[in-house]
PDB file of C-alpha atoms in Angstrom:
ATOM      1  CA  UNK A 337     -20.485  27.548  12.242  1.00  0.00           C
ATOM      2  CA  UNK A 338     -19.530  30.599  10.122  1.00  0.00           C
ATOM      3  CA  UNK A 339     -16.350  29.975   8.131  1.00  0.00           C
ATOM      4  CA  UNK A 340     -14.431  33.142   6.977  1.00  0.00           C
ATOM      5  CA  UNK A 341     -13.815  31.295   3.616  1.00  0.00           C
ATOM      6  CA  UNK A 342     -15.057  28.368   1.611  1.00  0.00           C
ATOM      7  CA  UNK A 343     -11.863  27.922  -0.206  1.00  0.00           C
ATOM      8  CA  UNK A 344      -9.702  24.732  -0.016  1.00  0.00           C
ATOM      9  CA  UNK A 345      -7.457  24.891   3.108  1.00  0.00           C
ATOM     10  CA  UNK A 346      -5.235  22.036   1.991  1.00  0.00           C
ATOM     11  CA  UNK A 347      -3.929  23.766  -1.166  1.00  0.00           C
ATOM     12  CA  UNK A 348      -4.794  27.266   0.005  1.00  0.00           C
ATOM     13  CA  UNK A 349      -5.790  28.033  -3.541  1.00  0.00           C
ATOM     14  CA  UNK A 350      -8.726  30.081  -4.546  1.00  0.00           C
ATOM     15  CA  UNK A 351     -10.782  27.044  -5.152  1.00  0.00           C
ATOM     16  CA  UNK A 352     -14.161  26.616  -3.590  1.00  0.00           C
ATOM     17  CA  UNK A 353     -14.414  23.528  -1.301  1.00  0.00           C
ATOM     18  CA  UNK A 354     -15.940  20.526  -2.916  1.00  0.00           C
ATOM     19  CA  UNK A 355     -15.430  16.821  -2.020  1.00  0.00           C
ATOM     20  CA  UNK A 356     -14.038  15.900  -5.425  1.00  0.00           C
ATOM     21  CA  UNK A 357     -11.498  18.705  -5.254  1.00  0.00           C
ATOM     22  CA  UNK A 358     -10.475  17.633  -1.666  1.00  0.00           C
ATOM     23  CA  UNK A 359     -10.076  13.911  -2.338  1.00  0.00           C
ATOM     24  CA  UNK A 360      -8.940  13.951  -6.005  1.00  0.00           C
ATOM     25  CA  UNK A 361      -7.930  17.204  -7.645  1.00  0.00           C
ATOM     26  CA  UNK A 362      -6.320  19.186  -4.892  1.00  0.00           C
ATOM     27  CA  UNK A 363      -2.445  19.132  -5.240  1.00  0.00           C
ATOM     28  CA  UNK A 364      -2.128  18.227  -1.475  1.00  0.00           C
ATOM     29  CA  UNK A 365      -4.372  15.184  -1.897  1.00  0.00           C
ATOM     30  CA  UNK A 366      -2.599  14.076  -5.039  1.00  0.00           C
ATOM     31  CA  UNK A 367       0.615  14.067  -3.072  1.00  0.00           C
ATOM     32  CA  UNK A 368      -1.070  11.985  -0.354  1.00  0.00           C
ATOM     33  CA  UNK A 369      -2.184   9.430  -2.981  1.00  0.00           C
ATOM     34  CA  UNK A 370       1.339   9.388  -4.408  1.00  0.00           C
ATOM     35  CA  UNK A 371       2.459   8.105  -1.050  1.00  0.00           C
ATOM     36  CA  UNK A 372       0.634   4.893  -1.394  1.00  0.00           C
ATOM     37  CA  UNK A 373       1.520   4.649  -5.235  1.00  0.00           C
ATOM     38  CA  UNK A 374      -2.057   5.447  -6.507  1.00  0.00           C
ATOM     39  CA  UNK A 375      -2.616   7.921  -9.313  1.00  0.00           C
ATOM     40  CA  UNK A 376      -6.112   9.024  -8.739  1.00  0.00           C
ATOM     41  CA  UNK A 377      -8.085  10.638 -11.636  1.00  0.00           C
ATOM     42  CA  UNK A 378     -10.172  13.764 -11.238  1.00  0.00           C
ATOM     43  CA  UNK A 379     -13.467  11.842 -11.015  1.00  0.00           C
ATOM     44  CA  UNK A 380     -14.979   8.878  -9.468  1.00  0.00           C
ATOM     45  CA  UNK A 381     -15.231   6.846 -12.736  1.00  0.00           C
ATOM     46  CA  UNK A 382     -11.362   6.881 -12.764  1.00  0.00           C
ATOM     47  CA  UNK A 383     -11.520   5.401  -9.289  1.00  0.00           C
ATOM     48  CA  UNK A 384     -13.680   2.594 -10.479  1.00  0.00           C
ATOM     49  CA  UNK A 385     -11.329   1.843 -13.385  1.00  0.00           C
ATOM     50  CA  UNK A 386      -8.401   1.826 -10.881  1.00  0.00           C
ATOM     51  CA  UNK A 387     -10.263  -0.622  -8.599  1.00  0.00           C
ATOM     52  CA  UNK A 388     -10.778  -3.028 -11.505  1.00  0.00           C
ATOM     53  CA  UNK A 389      -7.045  -2.912 -12.198  1.00  0.00           C
ATOM     54  CA  UNK A 390      -6.083  -3.580  -8.601  1.00  0.00           C
ATOM     55  CA  UNK A 391      -5.062  -7.185  -9.515  1.00  0.00           C
ATOM     56  CA  UNK A 392      -7.424  -8.707  -6.902  1.00  0.00           C
ATOM     57  CA  UNK A 393      -5.494  -7.150  -4.044  1.00  0.00           C
ATOM     58  CA  UNK A 394      -7.632  -8.214  -1.111  1.00  0.00           C
ATOM     59  CA  UNK A 395      -7.339  -4.959   0.809  1.00  0.00           C
ATOM     60  CA  UNK A 396      -7.454  -2.449  -2.085  1.00  0.00           C
ATOM     61  CA  UNK A 397     -10.694  -0.929  -1.035  1.00  0.00           C
ATOM     62  CA  UNK A 398      -9.589  -0.524   2.579  1.00  0.00           C
ATOM     63  CA  UNK A 399      -6.421   1.352   1.551  1.00  0.00           C
ATOM     64  CA  UNK A 400      -8.222   3.734  -0.675  1.00  0.00           C
ATOM     65  CA  UNK A 401     -11.001   4.450   1.851  1.00  0.00           C
ATOM     66  CA  UNK A 402      -8.424   4.948   4.607  1.00  0.00           C
ATOM     67  CA  UNK A 403      -6.272   7.558   2.367  1.00  0.00           C
ATOM     68  CA  UNK A 404      -9.500   9.458   1.565  1.00  0.00           C
ATOM     69  CA  UNK A 405     -10.375   9.379   5.373  1.00  0.00           C
ATOM     70  CA  UNK A 406      -6.849  10.534   6.351  1.00  0.00           C
ATOM     71  CA  UNK A 407      -6.971  13.453   3.873  1.00  0.00           C
ATOM     72  CA  UNK A 408     -10.344  14.389   5.351  1.00  0.00           C
ATOM     73  CA  UNK A 409      -9.008  14.120   8.908  1.00  0.00           C
ATOM     74  CA  UNK A 410      -6.034  16.351   7.926  1.00  0.00           C
ATOM     75  CA  UNK A 411      -8.355  18.915   6.395  1.00  0.00           C
ATOM     76  CA  UNK A 412     -10.457  18.892   9.598  1.00  0.00           C
ATOM     77  CA  UNK A 413      -7.362  19.412  11.697  1.00  0.00           C
ATOM     78  CA  UNK A 414      -6.584  22.574   9.699  1.00  0.00           C
ATOM     79  CA  UNK A 415     -10.057  23.920  10.160  1.00  0.00           C
ATOM     80  CA  UNK A 416     -10.914  23.008  13.646  1.00  0.00           C
ATOM     81  CA  UNK A 417      -7.513  22.516  15.406  1.00  0.00           C
ATOM     82  CA  UNK A 418      -5.549  25.116  13.638  1.00  0.00           C
ATOM     83  CA  UNK A 419      -3.118  22.711  12.514  1.00  0.00           C
ATOM     84  CA  UNK A 420      -0.781  23.126   9.329  1.00  0.00           C
ATOM     85  CA  UNK A 421      -1.443  21.247   6.101  1.00  0.00           C
ATOM     86  CA  UNK A 422       1.215  18.416   6.415  1.00  0.00           C
ATOM     87  CA  UNK A 423       1.829  15.325   4.343  1.00  0.00           C
ATOM     88  CA  UNK A 424       3.549  13.765   7.329  1.00  0.00           C
ATOM     89  CA  UNK A 425       0.214  14.416   9.384  1.00  0.00           C
ATOM     90  CA  UNK A 426      -1.653  12.592   6.586  1.00  0.00           C
ATOM     91  CA  UNK A 427       0.843   9.673   6.645  1.00  0.00           C
ATOM     92  CA  UNK A 428       0.508   9.512  10.401  1.00  0.00           C
ATOM     93  CA  UNK A 429      -3.263   9.390  10.172  1.00  0.00           C
ATOM     94  CA  UNK A 430      -3.307   6.566   7.631  1.00  0.00           C
ATOM     95  CA  UNK A 431      -0.657   4.578   9.677  1.00  0.00           C
ATOM     96  CA  UNK A 432      -2.932   4.866  12.807  1.00  0.00           C
ATOM     97  CA  UNK A 433      -6.081   3.842  10.972  1.00  0.00           C
ATOM     98  CA  UNK A 434      -4.404   1.053   8.966  1.00  0.00           C
ATOM     99  CA  UNK A 435      -3.042  -0.509  12.184  1.00  0.00           C
ATOM    100  CA  UNK A 436      -6.740  -1.023  13.222  1.00  0.00           C
ATOM    101  CA  UNK A 437      -7.597  -2.611   9.960  1.00  0.00           C
ATOM    102  CA  UNK A 438      -4.670  -4.969  10.218  1.00  0.00           C
ATOM    103  CA  UNK A 439      -5.920  -5.979  13.720  1.00  0.00           C
ATOM    104  CA  UNK A 440      -9.342  -6.972  12.302  1.00  0.00           C
ATOM    105  CA  UNK A 441      -7.969  -8.706   9.079  1.00  0.00           C
ATOM    106  CA  UNK A 442      -7.687 -12.440   8.612  1.00  0.00           C
ATOM    107  CA  UNK A 443      -4.284 -13.837   9.385  1.00  0.00           C
ATOM    108  CA  UNK A 444      -3.811 -15.235   5.826  1.00  0.00           C
ATOM    109  CA  UNK A 445      -3.722 -11.608   4.420  1.00  0.00           C
ATOM    110  CA  UNK A 446      -1.138 -10.404   6.911  1.00  0.00           C
ATOM    111  CA  UNK A 447       1.986 -11.116   4.925  1.00  0.00           C
ATOM    112  CA  UNK A 448       0.828  -9.067   1.834  1.00  0.00           C
ATOM    113  CA  UNK A 449      -0.468  -6.280   4.162  1.00  0.00           C
ATOM    114  CA  UNK A 450       2.699  -6.061   6.064  1.00  0.00           C
ATOM    115  CA  UNK A 451       4.781  -6.088   2.888  1.00  0.00           C
ATOM    116  CA  UNK A 452       2.618  -3.313   1.485  1.00  0.00           C
ATOM    117  CA  UNK A 453       2.621  -1.210   4.582  1.00  0.00           C
ATOM    118  CA  UNK A 454       6.380  -1.581   5.248  1.00  0.00           C
ATOM    119  CA  UNK A 455       7.374  -0.562   1.664  1.00  0.00           C
ATOM    120  CA  UNK A 456       5.003   2.474   1.481  1.00  0.00           C
ATOM    121  CA  UNK A 457       4.342   3.617   4.926  1.00  0.00           C
TER     122      UNK A 457
END
């Protein structure tokens, strides 16, 4: 596939596409992370530190992976389906994916998960 540009489609800046930019440095992505009250640093070591401070939250990893996946799905929608960059679209993506995670989660975690989801999503 030949793309007319290799610049980030999420922030429409003159920044060459790179995974760290898409998931951590892009202003659009940072807004998405803010939706779930996570302040992501500009590199993976910051993510590791954040994971250590998660206070033993049993579904912290799932939440962060789903947000990264939602950002990526939103990016692909712009490139392949001619969609607009939309925070709402990213939120809708994480809601849909999170519903599948809840379905597969042990019942004892449901109260915490439901509380988190209702307060943020």
